[in-house]
Coordinates of N, CA, C and O and ligand atoms in Angstrom, one line a residue:
M35 N 21.7 -21.9 -100.4 CA 20.2 -22.0 -100.8 C 19.9 -23.5 -101.2 O 20.6 -24.1 -102.1
G36 N 18.8 -23.8 -100.7 CA 18.2 -25.2 -101.1 C 19.0 -26.4 -100.7 O 19.0 -27.5 -101.3
S37 N 20.0 -26.3 -99.9 CA 21.0 -27.3 -99.7 C 20.0 -28.2 -98.6 O 19.3 -27.7 -97.7
P38 N 20.1 -29.6 -98.9 CA 19.4 -30.7 -98.2 C 19.8 -30.6 -96.7 O 21.1 -30.4 -96.3
T39 N 18.9 -30.9 -95.7 CA 19.3 -30.9 -94.4 C 20.3 -31.8 -93.9 O 21.0 -31.7 -93.0
T40 N 20.4 -33.1 -94.7 CA 21.3 -34.1 -94.6 C 22.6 -33.7 -94.8 O 23.4 -34.5 -94.3
S41 N 22.9 -32.7 -95.2 CA 24.2 -32.0 -95.5 C 24.8 -31.4 -94.2 O 26.0 -31.0 -94.1
A42 N 23.9 -31.0 -93.4 CA 24.2 -30.2 -92.2 C 24.7 -31.2 -91.1 O 24.2 -32.3 -90.9
T43 N 25.7 -30.8 -90.4 CA 26.2 -31.6 -89.3 C 25.6 -31.4 -88.1 O 25.4 -32.2 -87.1
E44 N 24.9 -30.2 -87.7 CA 24.3 -29.8 -86.6 C 22.7 -30.4 -86.7 O 22.2 -30.2 -87.9
F45 N 22.2 -30.8 -85.6 CA 20.6 -31.1 -85.7 C 19.9 -29.8 -85.8 O 19.9 -28.9 -84.9
S46 N 19.0 -29.7 -86.7 CA 18.0 -28.5 -86.8 C 16.9 -28.7 -85.6 O 16.9 -29.9 -85.3
E47 N 16.1 -27.7 -85.4 CA 15.0 -28.1 -84.5 C 14.1 -28.8 -85.1 O 13.4 -29.7 -84.3
D48 N 14.1 -28.9 -86.2 CA 12.9 -29.7 -87.0 C 13.4 -31.3 -86.7 O 12.5 -32.1 -86.4
V49 N 14.6 -31.6 -87.0 CA 15.1 -32.8 -86.8 C 15.0 -33.3 -85.3 O 14.4 -34.4 -85.0
K50 N 15.4 -32.4 -84.3 CA 15.3 -32.7 -82.8 C 13.7 -33.0 -82.7 O 13.5 -34.1 -81.9
S51 N 13.0 -32.2 -83.1 CA 11.5 -32.4 -82.8 C 11.0 -34.0 -83.3 O 10.2 -34.5 -82.7
K52 N 11.3 -34.2 -84.6 CA 10.9 -35.4 -85.1 C 11.5 -36.7 -84.4 O 10.8 -37.5 -83.9
V53 N 12.9 -36.6 -83.9 CA 13.6 -37.6 -83.1 C 12.7 -37.9 -81.8 O 12.3 -38.9 -81.4
F54 N 12.4 -36.7 -81.2 CA 11.8 -36.7 -80.1 C 10.5 -37.2 -80.0 O 10.1 -38.2 -79.1
I55 N 9.7 -37.0 -80.9 CA 8.3 -37.6 -81.2 C 8.3 -39.1 -81.4 O 7.7 -39.8 -80.9
V56 N 9.2 -39.4 -82.4 CA 9.3 -40.7 -82.5 C 9.8 -41.8 -81.4 O 9.2 -42.5 -81.2
S57 N 10.7 -41.1 -80.6 CA 11.2 -41.6 -79.4 C 10.2 -41.7 -78.4 O 10.1 -42.9 -77.5
A58 N 9.2 -40.8 -78.4 CA 8.1 -40.7 -77.4 C 7.1 -41.6 -77.7 O 6.4 -42.1 -76.7
I59 N 7.0 -42.1 -78.8 CA 5.8 -43.0 -79.2 C 5.9 -44.3 -78.6 O 7.0 -45.2 -78.8
G60 N 4.8 -44.9 -78.0 CA 4.8 -46.3 -77.4 C 5.5 -46.5 -76.1 O 5.5 -47.4 -75.4
S61 N 6.4 -45.6 -75.6 CA 7.3 -45.8 -74.4 C 7.8 -44.5 -74.1 O 8.0 -43.6 -74.8
A62 N 8.5 -44.6 -72.8 CA 9.0 -43.5 -72.0 C 10.4 -43.3 -72.9 O 11.0 -44.2 -73.3
Q63 N 10.8 -42.1 -73.0 CA 12.3 -41.9 -73.6 C 13.3 -42.6 -72.7 O 13.2 -42.4 -71.3
R64 N 14.2 -43.2 -73.3 CA 15.3 -43.9 -72.7 C 16.7 -43.3 -73.3 O 16.7 -43.0 -74.4
C65 N 17.5 -43.3 -72.4 CA 18.8 -42.9 -72.7 C 19.6 -43.9 -73.8 O 19.4 -45.0 -73.4
A66 N 19.8 -43.4 -75.0 CA 20.5 -44.6 -75.9 C 21.7 -45.1 -75.4 O 22.2 -46.0 -76.0
I67 N 22.4 -44.6 -74.7 CA 23.6 -44.8 -74.0 C 23.7 -45.8 -72.8 O 24.2 -46.8 -72.8
C68 N 22.9 -45.5 -71.7 CA 22.7 -46.2 -70.5 C 21.4 -46.8 -70.2 O 21.3 -47.7 -69.4
N69 N 20.6 -46.5 -71.3 CA 19.1 -47.1 -71.3 C 18.5 -46.6 -70.1 O 17.2 -47.2 -69.8
G70 N 18.7 -45.7 -69.3 CA 17.8 -45.2 -68.3 C 16.8 -44.2 -68.8 O 16.9 -43.7 -69.8
Y71 N 15.8 -44.0 -67.9 CA 14.7 -43.0 -68.3 C 15.3 -41.6 -68.4 O 16.1 -41.1 -67.6
L72 N 14.7 -40.8 -69.4 CA 15.0 -39.5 -69.7 C 14.0 -38.6 -68.9 O 12.8 -38.9 -69.0
D73 N 14.3 -37.5 -68.4 CA 13.4 -36.7 -68.2 C 13.5 -35.4 -69.0 O 14.3 -34.6 -68.9
P74 N 12.3 -35.4 -70.2 CA 12.5 -34.4 -71.1 C 12.4 -33.1 -70.7 O 12.6 -32.1 -71.3
M75 N 11.6 -32.9 -69.5 CA 11.6 -31.5 -69.0 C 12.7 -31.0 -68.4 O 12.8 -29.8 -68.1
K76 N 13.6 -31.8 -68.1 CA 14.8 -31.4 -67.2 C 16.1 -31.3 -68.2 O 16.6 -30.2 -68.7
S77 N 16.6 -32.3 -68.8 CA 17.6 -32.4 -69.6 C 17.8 -33.6 -70.5 O 17.6 -34.6 -70.1
V78 N 17.9 -33.2 -71.9 CA 18.1 -34.3 -72.6 C 19.1 -33.8 -73.6 O 19.3 -32.6 -74.0
S79 N 20.0 -34.7 -74.1 CA 21.0 -34.3 -75.2 C 20.8 -35.2 -76.3 O 20.3 -36.5 -76.4
Y80 N 21.2 -34.3 -77.5 CA 20.9 -35.0 -78.8 C 22.3 -35.5 -79.3 O 23.2 -34.5 -79.5
D81 N 22.4 -36.8 -79.3 CA 23.8 -37.4 -79.6 C 23.9 -37.7 -81.1 O 22.8 -38.5 -81.5
H82 N 24.9 -37.4 -81.6 CA 25.1 -38.0 -83.1 C 25.4 -39.6 -83.0 O 26.3 -39.9 -82.3
V83 N 24.7 -40.4 -83.5 CA 25.0 -41.8 -83.7 C 26.3 -41.9 -84.2 O 27.3 -42.6 -83.8
K84 N 26.4 -41.5 -85.5 CA 27.7 -41.5 -86.0 C 28.3 -39.9 -85.9 O 27.8 -39.0 -86.4
E85 N 29.6 -39.9 -85.2 CA 30.0 -38.6 -84.9 C 30.3 -37.8 -86.1 O 30.7 -38.3 -87.2
K86 N 30.4 -36.5 -85.9 CA 30.3 -35.6 -87.0 C 31.8 -35.7 -87.6 O 31.8 -35.8 -88.8
K87 N 32.6 -35.9 -86.9 CA 34.0 -36.2 -87.3 C 34.3 -37.4 -88.2 O 35.2 -37.6 -88.9
M88 N 33.4 -38.3 -88.0 CA 33.3 -39.4 -88.7 C 32.4 -39.4 -90.0 O 32.0 -40.4 -90.6
G89 N 31.9 -38.1 -90.1 CA 30.9 -38.0 -91.4 C 29.5 -38.0 -91.2 O 28.5 -38.1 -91.9
G90 N 29.1 -38.2 -89.7 CA 27.9 -38.2 -89.4 C 27.2 -36.9 -89.8 O 27.6 -35.7 -89.7
V91 N 25.7 -36.9 -90.0 CA 25.1 -35.8 -90.3 C 23.9 -35.6 -89.4 O 23.6 -36.4 -88.6
G92 N 23.5 -34.3 -89.6 CA 22.4 -33.9 -88.6 C 21.1 -34.3 -89.2 O 20.2 -33.5 -89.2
D93 N 20.9 -35.6 -89.3 CA 19.7 -36.0 -89.8 C 18.9 -37.0 -88.9 O 19.5 -37.5 -87.7
V94 N 17.6 -37.2 -88.9 CA 16.7 -37.9 -88.0 C 17.4 -39.3 -87.7 O 17.5 -39.8 -86.5
G95 N 17.8 -39.9 -88.7 CA 18.4 -41.4 -88.6 C 19.7 -41.3 -87.7 O 20.2 -42.4 -87.5
N96 N 20.3 -40.3 -87.4 CA 21.6 -40.2 -87.1 C 21.5 -39.5 -85.6 O 22.6 -39.1 -84.9
C97 N 20.4 -39.6 -85.1 CA 20.0 -38.7 -83.6 C 19.6 -39.6 -82.6 O 18.6 -40.3 -82.8
N98 N 20.4 -39.8 -81.6 CA 19.9 -40.6 -80.3 C 19.7 -39.5 -79.3 O 20.4 -38.5 -79.1
L99 N 18.5 -39.8 -78.3 CA 18.2 -39.0 -77.2 C 19.2 -39.7 -75.9 O 19.1 -40.9 -75.8
T100 N 19.9 -38.9 -75.3 CA 20.6 -39.4 -74.4 C 20.6 -38.4 -73.2 O 20.2 -37.3 -73.2
H101 N 21.2 -38.8 -71.9 CA 21.6 -37.9 -70.9 C 22.6 -37.0 -71.4 O 23.6 -37.7 -71.8
P102 N 22.6 -35.9 -71.0 CA 23.8 -34.9 -71.3 C 25.1 -35.5 -70.6 O 26.1 -35.5 -71.5
Y103 N 25.2 -36.0 -69.4 CA 26.3 -36.4 -69.0 C 26.6 -37.8 -69.5 O 27.8 -38.2 -69.5
C104 N 25.7 -38.7 -70.0 CA 26.1 -39.9 -70.7 C 26.7 -39.5 -72.0 O 27.6 -40.3 -72.4
N105 N 26.2 -38.7 -72.6 CA 26.7 -38.1 -74.1 C 28.3 -37.6 -73.9 O 29.1 -38.0 -74.7
T106 N 28.3 -36.9 -72.7 CA 29.8 -36.4 -72.6 C 30.6 -37.4 -72.2 O 31.8 -37.7 -72.7
G107 N 30.2 -38.2 -71.3 CA 31.0 -39.3 -70.8 C 31.4 -40.5 -71.9 O 32.5 -40.7 -71.9
Y108 N 30.4 -40.7 -72.6 CA 30.6 -41.5 -73.8 C 31.7 -41.1 -74.7 O 32.5 -41.9 -75.2
K109 N 31.5 -39.8 -75.0 CA 32.5 -39.3 -75.9 C 34.0 -39.3 -75.4 O 34.9 -39.6 -76.2
N110 N 33.9 -38.9 -74.0 CA 35.3 -39.0 -73.5 C 35.9 -40.1 -73.1 O 37.2 -40.4 -72.9
A111 N 35.1 -41.3 -73.0 CA 35.5 -42.6 -72.6 C 36.3 -43.1 -73.9 O 37.4 -43.7 -73.7
G112 N 35.8 -42.7 -75.0 CA 36.6 -43.0 -76.2 C 37.2 -44.5 -76.1 O 36.8 -45.5 -75.6
G113 N 38.4 -44.5 -76.8 CA 39.1 -45.9 -76.6 C 38.5 -47.0 -77.2 O 38.9 -48.1 -77.0
V114 N 37.2 -47.0 -77.8 CA 36.7 -48.2 -78.5 C 36.7 -48.2 -79.9 O 36.7 -47.1 -80.6
Ligands
LIG180 ZN1 22.1 -42.1 -69.8

């Protein structure tokens, strides 16, 4: 009860909407990982800038729009 959204690790629908709107202002959406254009009508992945296991939260400031395959590949690539 009354827990702040910043304590959640998952992105709420509200956070997703805010990030999407902010990203959409002034330019087409681009993938935060490969910088390619995103097609929001097809597939967009919401990526944690700071991973959940690293203490990242489900907040607007910690959300990047990416291609689903970039998000997955980025995580799997690891090693950095
Ligand atoms: Zn991409």
